[in-house]
mmCIF file of C-alpha atoms in Angstrom:
data_model
loop_
_atom_site.group_PDB
_atom_site.id
_atom_site.type_symbol
_atom_site.label_atom_id
_atom_site.label_comp_id
_atom_site.label_asym_id
_atom_site.label_seq_id
_atom_site.Cartn_x
_atom_site.Cartn_y
_atom_site.Cartn_z
ATOM 1 C CA MET A 44 -12.015 11.209 -14.891
ATOM 2 C CA THR A 45 -11.595 11.368 -11.079
ATOM 3 C CA ILE A 46 -8.183 9.920 -9.471
ATOM 4 C CA THR A 47 -6.349 9.772 -6.436
ATOM 5 C CA LEU A 48 -2.398 10.146 -6.787
ATOM 6 C CA GLY A 49 0.234 9.196 -4.618
ATOM 7 C CA ALA A 50 4.036 8.115 -4.441
ATOM 8 C CA ILE A 51 5.769 5.315 -2.525
ATOM 9 C CA LEU A 52 8.890 6.424 -0.098
ATOM 10 C CA ARG A 53 10.941 3.347 -0.814
ATOM 11 C CA PRO A 54 11.935 1.551 2.730
ATOM 12 C CA GLN A 55 15.475 1.602 1.480
ATOM 13 C CA LEU A 56 15.472 5.077 2.754
ATOM 14 C CA PRO A 57 16.810 5.611 6.413
ATOM 15 C CA PRO A 58 14.004 5.963 9.131
ATOM 16 C CA GLU A 59 16.278 9.508 10.258
ATOM 17 C CA ARG A 60 14.812 10.622 7.077
ATOM 18 C CA LEU A 61 11.321 9.471 6.900
ATOM 19 C CA ARG A 62 10.132 12.829 8.913
ATOM 20 C CA SER A 63 12.077 15.324 6.352
ATOM 21 C CA ALA A 64 10.447 13.590 3.606
ATOM 22 C CA VAL A 65 6.402 12.987 5.215
ATOM 23 C CA ARG A 66 7.005 16.896 5.768
ATOM 24 C CA THR A 67 7.595 17.430 2.280
ATOM 25 C CA ALA A 68 5.435 15.401 0.854
ATOM 26 C CA ASP A 69 2.340 17.183 2.647
ATOM 27 C CA GLU A 70 3.523 20.217 2.411
ATOM 28 C CA ALA A 71 3.809 19.919 -1.585
ATOM 29 C CA GLY A 72 -0.118 18.730 -1.644
ATOM 30 C CA LEU A 73 0.525 14.880 -2.213
ATOM 31 C CA ASP A 74 -2.902 13.499 -1.948
ATOM 32 C CA GLU A 75 -0.862 9.719 -0.597
ATOM 33 C CA LEU A 76 2.518 8.491 0.581
ATOM 34 C CA TRP A 77 2.241 5.314 1.022
ATOM 35 C CA LEU A 78 4.856 2.989 2.701
ATOM 36 C CA TRP A 79 5.910 -0.494 2.614
ATOM 37 C CA GLU A 80 6.233 -3.443 4.892
ATOM 38 C CA ASP A 81 9.816 -5.296 3.394
ATOM 39 C CA CYS A 82 12.018 -7.169 5.821
ATOM 40 C CA PHE A 83 13.579 -6.409 7.289
ATOM 41 C CA LEU A 84 13.654 -2.706 6.795
ATOM 42 C CA GLN A 85 11.038 -1.048 8.502
ATOM 43 C CA GLY A 86 7.815 -1.512 10.359
ATOM 44 C CA GLY A 87 4.944 -0.182 8.432
ATOM 45 C CA LEU A 88 2.886 0.959 11.398
ATOM 46 C CA THR A 89 5.016 2.071 12.678
ATOM 47 C CA ALA A 90 6.357 4.103 10.141
ATOM 48 C CA ALA A 91 2.815 5.037 9.571
ATOM 49 C CA SER A 92 1.834 6.533 13.306
ATOM 50 C CA ALA A 93 5.035 8.494 12.635
ATOM 51 C CA ALA A 94 4.283 9.950 9.473
ATOM 52 C CA LEU A 95 0.643 10.789 11.030
ATOM 53 C CA ALA A 96 1.874 12.594 13.642
ATOM 54 C CA TRP A 97 3.758 15.123 11.645
ATOM 55 C CA THR A 98 0.981 15.845 9.397
ATOM 56 C CA ASP A 99 -1.944 17.393 9.270
ATOM 57 C CA ARG A 100 -3.448 16.451 5.740
ATOM 58 C CA LEU A 101 -1.667 13.642 4.359
ATOM 59 C CA ARG A 102 -2.802 10.450 4.025
ATOM 60 C CA ILE A 103 -0.641 7.531 4.534
ATOM 61 C CA GLY A 104 -1.345 4.318 2.859
ATOM 62 C CA VAL A 105 0.394 1.092 4.128
ATOM 63 C CA GLY A 106 0.800 -1.432 1.794
ATOM 64 C CA LEU A 107 0.732 -4.280 2.525
ATOM 65 C CA LEU A 108 1.200 -6.214 5.824
ATOM 66 C CA PRO A 109 2.356 -9.419 5.805
ATOM 67 C CA VAL A 110 -0.192 -11.330 7.691
ATOM 68 C CA PRO A 111 2.078 -14.245 8.537
ATOM 69 C CA LEU A 112 4.172 -11.889 10.691
ATOM 70 C CA ARG A 113 1.316 -10.480 12.893
ATOM 71 C CA ASN A 114 -1.617 -12.116 15.364
ATOM 72 C CA VAL A 115 -4.512 -10.648 13.779
ATOM 73 C CA ALA A 116 -5.700 -9.173 17.237
ATOM 74 C CA LEU A 117 -2.439 -7.190 17.715
ATOM 75 C CA THR A 118 -2.695 -5.971 13.996
ATOM 76 C CA ALA A 119 -6.568 -5.084 14.602
ATOM 77 C CA MET A 120 -5.609 -3.022 18.241
ATOM 78 C CA GLU A 121 -2.852 -0.867 16.161
ATOM 79 C CA THR A 122 -5.042 -0.499 13.022
ATOM 80 C CA ALA A 123 -7.397 0.938 15.750
ATOM 81 C CA ALA A 124 -6.111 2.595 17.878
ATOM 82 C CA LEU A 125 -4.379 4.866 14.536
ATOM 83 C CA HIS A 126 -7.659 5.522 12.762
ATOM 84 C CA ARG A 127 -8.923 6.830 16.277
ATOM 85 C CA MET A 128 -6.298 9.073 16.495
ATOM 86 C CA PHE A 129 -5.616 9.782 12.303
ATOM 87 C CA PRO A 130 -9.668 9.516 11.606
ATOM 88 C CA GLY A 131 -9.554 9.092 7.818
ATOM 89 C CA ARG A 132 -6.275 9.307 7.056
ATOM 90 C CA LEU A 133 -5.329 5.905 6.781
ATOM 91 C CA SER A 134 -5.120 3.185 4.000
ATOM 92 C CA LEU A 135 -3.930 -0.559 4.885
ATOM 93 C CA ALA A 136 -3.700 -3.247 2.636
ATOM 94 C CA VAL A 137 -2.945 -7.094 3.927
ATOM 95 C CA GLY A 138 -1.759 -9.475 1.789
ATOM 96 C CA HIS A 139 0.412 -13.090 1.841
ATOM 97 C CA GLY A 140 4.123 -10.482 1.851
ATOM 98 C CA VAL A 141 7.204 -12.700 0.179
ATOM 99 C CA GLN A 142 7.532 -16.228 1.160
ATOM 100 C CA ASP A 143 11.024 -16.414 0.859
ATOM 101 C CA TRP A 144 10.991 -13.347 4.024
ATOM 102 C CA MET A 145 8.061 -15.787 6.110
ATOM 103 C CA ALA A 146 10.695 -19.082 4.980
ATOM 104 C CA GLN A 147 12.718 -16.890 7.189
ATOM 105 C CA VAL A 148 11.548 -16.174 10.580
ATOM 106 C CA GLY A 149 9.503 -19.278 11.025
ATOM 107 C CA ALA A 150 6.153 -18.131 9.290
ATOM 108 C CA ARG A 151 5.864 -19.975 6.032
ATOM 109 C CA PRO A 152 2.557 -21.134 6.374
ATOM 110 C CA ASP A 153 1.496 -23.969 3.735
ATOM 111 C CA SER A 154 -1.470 -22.255 2.400
ATOM 112 C CA PRO A 155 -1.072 -18.517 2.197
ATOM 113 C CA LEU A 156 -4.307 -17.908 0.889
ATOM 114 C CA THR A 157 -6.258 -20.339 3.548
ATOM 115 C CA LEU A 158 -4.243 -17.916 6.184
ATOM 116 C CA LEU A 159 -4.910 -14.552 4.413
ATOM 117 C CA SER A 160 -8.819 -15.391 3.956
ATOM 118 C CA GLU A 161 -9.265 -16.486 7.649
ATOM 119 C CA TYR A 162 -7.024 -13.111 8.844
ATOM 120 C CA THR A 163 -8.558 -10.943 6.950
ATOM 121 C CA ASN A 164 -12.230 -12.094 7.885
ATOM 122 C CA ALA A 165 -11.137 -11.715 11.566
ATOM 123 C CA LEU A 166 -9.691 -8.539 11.457
ATOM 124 C CA ARG A 167 -12.717 -6.595 9.762
ATOM 125 C CA ALA A 168 -15.097 -8.058 12.518
ATOM 126 C CA LEU A 169 -12.429 -6.836 15.060
ATOM 127 C CA LEU A 170 -12.249 -3.718 13.392
ATOM 128 C CA ASN A 171 -16.573 -3.418 13.246
ATOM 129 C CA GLY A 172 -16.634 -3.620 17.174
ATOM 130 C CA GLU A 173 -17.995 -7.039 16.562
ATOM 131 C CA ARG A 174 -16.881 -10.135 19.633
ATOM 132 C CA VAL A 175 -15.041 -12.695 17.888
ATOM 133 C CA THR A 176 -14.747 -16.390 18.755
ATOM 134 C CA THR A 177 -12.845 -18.534 15.898
ATOM 135 C CA SER A 178 -11.098 -22.001 15.074
ATOM 136 C CA GLY A 179 -9.553 -21.697 11.477
ATOM 137 C CA THR A 180 -6.405 -23.347 10.468
ATOM 138 C CA TYR A 181 -4.368 -20.646 11.126
ATOM 139 C CA VAL A 182 -6.246 -17.482 12.903
ATOM 140 C CA THR A 183 -7.966 -18.764 16.446
ATOM 141 C CA LEU A 184 -9.659 -16.065 18.768
ATOM 142 C CA ASP A 185 -11.359 -16.837 22.038
ATOM 143 C CA ASP A 186 -13.752 -14.409 23.148
ATOM 144 C CA VAL A 187 -11.611 -11.071 21.363
ATOM 145 C CA ALA A 188 -13.542 -7.803 21.154
ATOM 146 C CA LEU A 189 -11.198 -4.131 20.540
ATOM 147 C CA ASP A 190 -12.371 -1.925 23.676
ATOM 148 C CA TRP A 191 -11.209 0.912 21.090
ATOM 149 C CA PRO A 192 -12.760 -0.136 17.959
ATOM 150 C CA PRO A 193 -12.937 2.148 15.128
ATOM 151 C CA GLN A 194 -15.924 4.856 15.101
ATOM 152 C CA THR A 195 -16.632 4.640 11.422
ATOM 153 C CA PRO A 196 -15.740 1.867 9.143
ATOM 154 C CA ALA A 197 -12.267 0.726 8.505
ATOM 155 C CA GLU A 198 -11.037 0.447 5.039
ATOM 156 C CA ILE A 199 -9.060 -3.208 4.258
ATOM 157 C CA LEU A 200 -7.178 -3.466 0.924
ATOM 158 C CA VAL A 201 -5.692 -7.034 -0.337
ATOM 159 C CA GLY A 202 -2.879 -6.429 -1.772
ATOM 160 C CA GLY A 203 -2.080 -9.841 -4.162
ATOM 161 C CA ILE A 204 -1.028 -10.307 -7.806
ATOM 162 C CA GLY A 205 -2.362 -14.274 -9.123
ATOM 163 C CA PRO A 206 -6.174 -14.831 -9.758
ATOM 164 C CA ARG A 207 -6.286 -16.849 -6.640
ATOM 165 C CA THR A 208 -5.713 -14.106 -4.576
ATOM 166 C CA LEU A 209 -7.302 -10.880 -6.521
ATOM 167 C CA ALA A 210 -10.789 -13.049 -6.514
ATOM 168 C CA LEU A 211 -10.500 -13.297 -2.741
ATOM 169 C CA ALA A 212 -9.830 -9.699 -2.766
ATOM 170 C CA GLY A 213 -12.707 -9.357 -4.375
ATOM 171 C CA ARG A 214 -14.670 -11.105 -2.490
ATOM 172 C CA ILE A 215 -13.771 -9.798 0.739
ATOM 173 C CA ALA A 216 -11.767 -6.843 0.961
ATOM 174 C CA ASP A 217 -12.905 -3.176 0.319
ATOM 175 C CA GLY A 218 -9.678 -3.106 -2.311
ATOM 176 C CA THR A 219 -7.099 -4.243 -4.013
ATOM 177 C CA VAL A 220 -3.972 -3.275 -3.864
ATOM 178 C CA LEU A 221 -1.682 -4.444 -7.393
ATOM 179 C CA ASN A 222 1.847 -3.887 -7.707
ATOM 180 C CA GLU A 223 4.569 -2.700 -10.290
ATOM 181 C CA SER A 224 3.876 -5.436 -12.819
ATOM 182 C CA ALA A 225 -0.055 -4.481 -13.531
ATOM 183 C CA THR A 226 -0.517 -3.155 -16.925
ATOM 184 C CA PRO A 227 -3.488 -0.960 -17.858
ATOM 185 C CA GLY A 228 -5.360 -3.944 -19.550
ATOM 186 C CA ARG A 229 -4.461 -6.653 -16.277
ATOM 187 C CA VAL A 230 -6.511 -3.843 -14.522
ATOM 188 C CA ARG A 231 -9.443 -2.850 -17.107
ATOM 189 C CA GLU A 232 -9.758 -7.276 -16.275
ATOM 190 C CA ILE A 233 -9.227 -7.019 -12.240
ATOM 191 C CA ARG A 234 -11.749 -4.136 -12.856
ATOM 192 C CA ALA A 235 -14.201 -5.751 -15.138
ATOM 193 C CA ALA A 236 -14.122 -8.374 -12.576
ATOM 194 C CA ALA A 237 -14.843 -6.258 -9.000
ATOM 195 C CA PRO A 238 -17.800 -5.833 -7.046
ATOM 196 C CA ALA A 239 -19.155 -2.103 -7.001
ATOM 197 C CA PRO A 240 -17.454 0.161 -5.036
ATOM 198 C CA HIS A 241 -14.522 -2.070 -4.486
ATOM 199 C CA ARG A 242 -10.530 0.549 -4.550
ATOM 200 C CA ILE A 243 -8.694 -0.324 -7.036
ATOM 201 C CA VAL A 244 -4.665 0.838 -5.949
ATOM 202 C CA VAL A 245 -1.915 0.072 -8.897
ATOM 203 C CA TYR A 246 1.813 0.760 -8.096
ATOM 204 C CA VAL A 247 3.256 2.295 -11.272
ATOM 205 C CA PHE A 248 6.954 2.743 -11.462
ATOM 206 C CA ALA A 249 8.604 6.276 -13.234
ATOM 207 C CA ALA A 250 11.705 8.215 -13.056
ATOM 208 C CA THR A 251 12.396 11.725 -14.211
ATOM 209 C CA GLY A 252 15.127 13.810 -14.226
ATOM 210 C CA GLU A 253 18.893 12.942 -15.600
ATOM 211 C CA GLY A 254 18.725 10.081 -16.627
ATOM 212 C CA ALA A 255 15.769 8.756 -15.728
ATOM 213 C CA GLY A 256 15.658 6.100 -18.877
ATOM 214 C CA ALA A 257 18.397 4.124 -17.981
ATOM 215 C CA ARG A 258 17.699 3.415 -14.107
ATOM 216 C CA LEU A 259 14.048 2.287 -15.203
ATOM 217 C CA ALA A 260 15.848 0.290 -17.878
ATOM 218 C CA ARG A 261 17.866 -1.548 -15.290
ATOM 219 C CA GLU A 262 15.368 -1.558 -12.939
ATOM 220 C CA LEU A 263 12.668 -3.422 -15.031
ATOM 221 C CA ASP A 264 15.536 -5.941 -16.508
ATOM 222 C CA ARG A 265 16.216 -6.292 -12.229
ATOM 223 C CA LEU A 266 12.799 -7.627 -11.648
ATOM 224 C CA GLY A 267 11.710 -8.826 -15.256
ATOM 225 C CA LEU A 268 9.052 -6.736 -15.858
ATOM 226 C CA THR A 269 8.519 -5.251 -19.583
ATOM 227 C CA GLY A 270 5.327 -2.765 -20.801
ATOM 228 C CA VAL A 271 5.170 -1.056 -18.087
ATOM 229 C CA GLY A 272 6.377 1.994 -16.167
ATOM 230 C CA VAL A 273 7.212 5.607 -17.010
ATOM 231 C CA ALA A 274 10.242 7.428 -17.262
ATOM 232 C CA GLY A 275 10.171 11.165 -18.570
ATOM 233 C CA ASP A 276 9.504 14.902 -17.515
ATOM 234 C CA ALA A 277 5.649 15.682 -16.085
ATOM 235 C CA GLU A 278 3.723 15.375 -18.729
ATOM 236 C CA THR A 279 5.049 11.940 -19.936
ATOM 237 C CA VAL A 280 4.193 10.242 -16.243
ATOM 238 C CA ALA A 281 0.622 11.773 -15.829
ATOM 239 C CA ALA A 282 -0.331 10.774 -19.615
ATOM 240 C CA GLU A 283 0.548 6.962 -18.138
ATOM 241 C CA VAL A 284 -1.096 7.779 -14.877
ATOM 242 C CA ARG A 285 -4.441 8.778 -17.152
ATOM 243 C CA ARG A 286 -4.093 5.612 -18.532
ATOM 244 C CA TYR A 287 -4.310 3.564 -15.430
ATOM 245 C CA ALA A 288 -7.190 5.884 -14.790
ATOM 246 C CA ASP A 289 -8.573 5.291 -17.853
ATOM 247 C CA ALA A 290 -8.772 0.997 -16.987
ATOM 248 C CA GLY A 291 -10.397 1.381 -13.902
ATOM 249 C CA ALA A 292 -7.905 2.213 -11.462
ATOM 250 C CA ASP A 293 -8.733 4.406 -8.440
ATOM 251 C CA THR A 294 -5.593 5.432 -6.773
ATOM 252 C CA VAL A 295 -2.369 5.461 -9.099
ATOM 253 C CA VAL A 296 1.090 5.247 -6.556
ATOM 254 C CA LEU A 297 4.423 6.758 -8.621
ATOM 255 C CA LEU A 298 6.856 4.409 -7.073
ATOM 256 C CA PRO A 299 10.356 5.448 -7.562
ATOM 257 C CA THR A 300 12.946 3.242 -9.008
ATOM 258 C CA PRO A 301 15.995 2.213 -5.990
ATOM 259 C CA ASP A 302 18.660 4.158 -6.978
ATOM 260 C CA ASP A 303 16.782 7.445 -7.486
ATOM 261 C CA PRO A 304 19.182 9.805 -6.429
ATOM 262 C CA ASP A 305 16.668 12.593 -4.910
ATOM 263 C CA PRO A 306 13.438 10.514 -3.350
ATOM 264 C CA GLU A 307 11.982 13.892 -1.288
ATOM 265 C CA GLY A 308 12.307 15.472 -4.717
ATOM 266 C CA PHE A 309 10.490 12.821 -6.248
ATOM 267 C CA LEU A 310 7.679 13.374 -3.562
ATOM 268 C CA ARG A 311 8.214 16.762 -5.114
ATOM 269 C CA PHE A 312 7.446 16.088 -8.371
ATOM 270 C CA THR A 313 4.461 13.893 -8.158
ATOM 271 C CA ALA A 314 2.699 16.553 -5.940
ATOM 272 C CA GLU A 315 3.652 19.782 -7.798
ATOM 273 C CA GLN A 316 3.883 18.935 -11.191
ATOM 274 C CA VAL A 317 2.594 15.391 -12.029
ATOM 275 C CA ARG A 318 -1.059 16.177 -10.040
ATOM 276 C CA PRO A 319 -2.059 19.594 -11.631
ATOM 277 C CA LEU A 320 -1.884 17.450 -14.551
ATOM 278 C CA VAL A 321 -4.479 14.361 -13.637
ATOM 279 C CA LYS A 322 -6.923 16.215 -11.468
#
């Protein structure tokens, strides 16, 4: 079993605490630190660029950028710059975003799937250094090319839940990001249907320390989820990580509850206690 273990730094943490958390993750030896672009908290690529600059080794994931919010040329420009400045250290996922949030800013599309397909294909072409002209339902580019595309192929992941989005991810993306609702059984189904190679990243709720079980139960109840998440010590959490790895996940990213009392401590717990048990 080969598994990459990461942890999520929730955007509810104030931006001024990002540096200390990133440094903690780097010093503890975490494989990957994942950031979110949730409305209306922190910009995903802004936070990622700072995190990459503050570390020399840590891989940063952004999961995900909601495509209705961003012109694809701008996303390509920013992503290409990060890949050139910090080669091999950025994982980027794109997706629909929360449709209620998209409606709040006047960006909710009539067909999120059409937008995601057009956007992902255009983003890949731009990052590949191609000159792109396209006129789709949502994405229009007229003779657009990046002056500074990535020097090596840039991984593009697609995040999704529904079957049509997951099927799209399998066709046009390098990998799929699954949120915390995915069970090991669901991961196994997606792995069986995915092409090879295709990276599968899955978020898994985890809680440790005093009151861990109650914190996890409250969050699962709030979200209406059952049969997912783990609460307990490092061995208990590691066993859950191994279940997802055995089901076909390439990367397991541990997700703390929103009320975790020590976000930096959660990162250290993941890297220093859980990681040795799953490597």
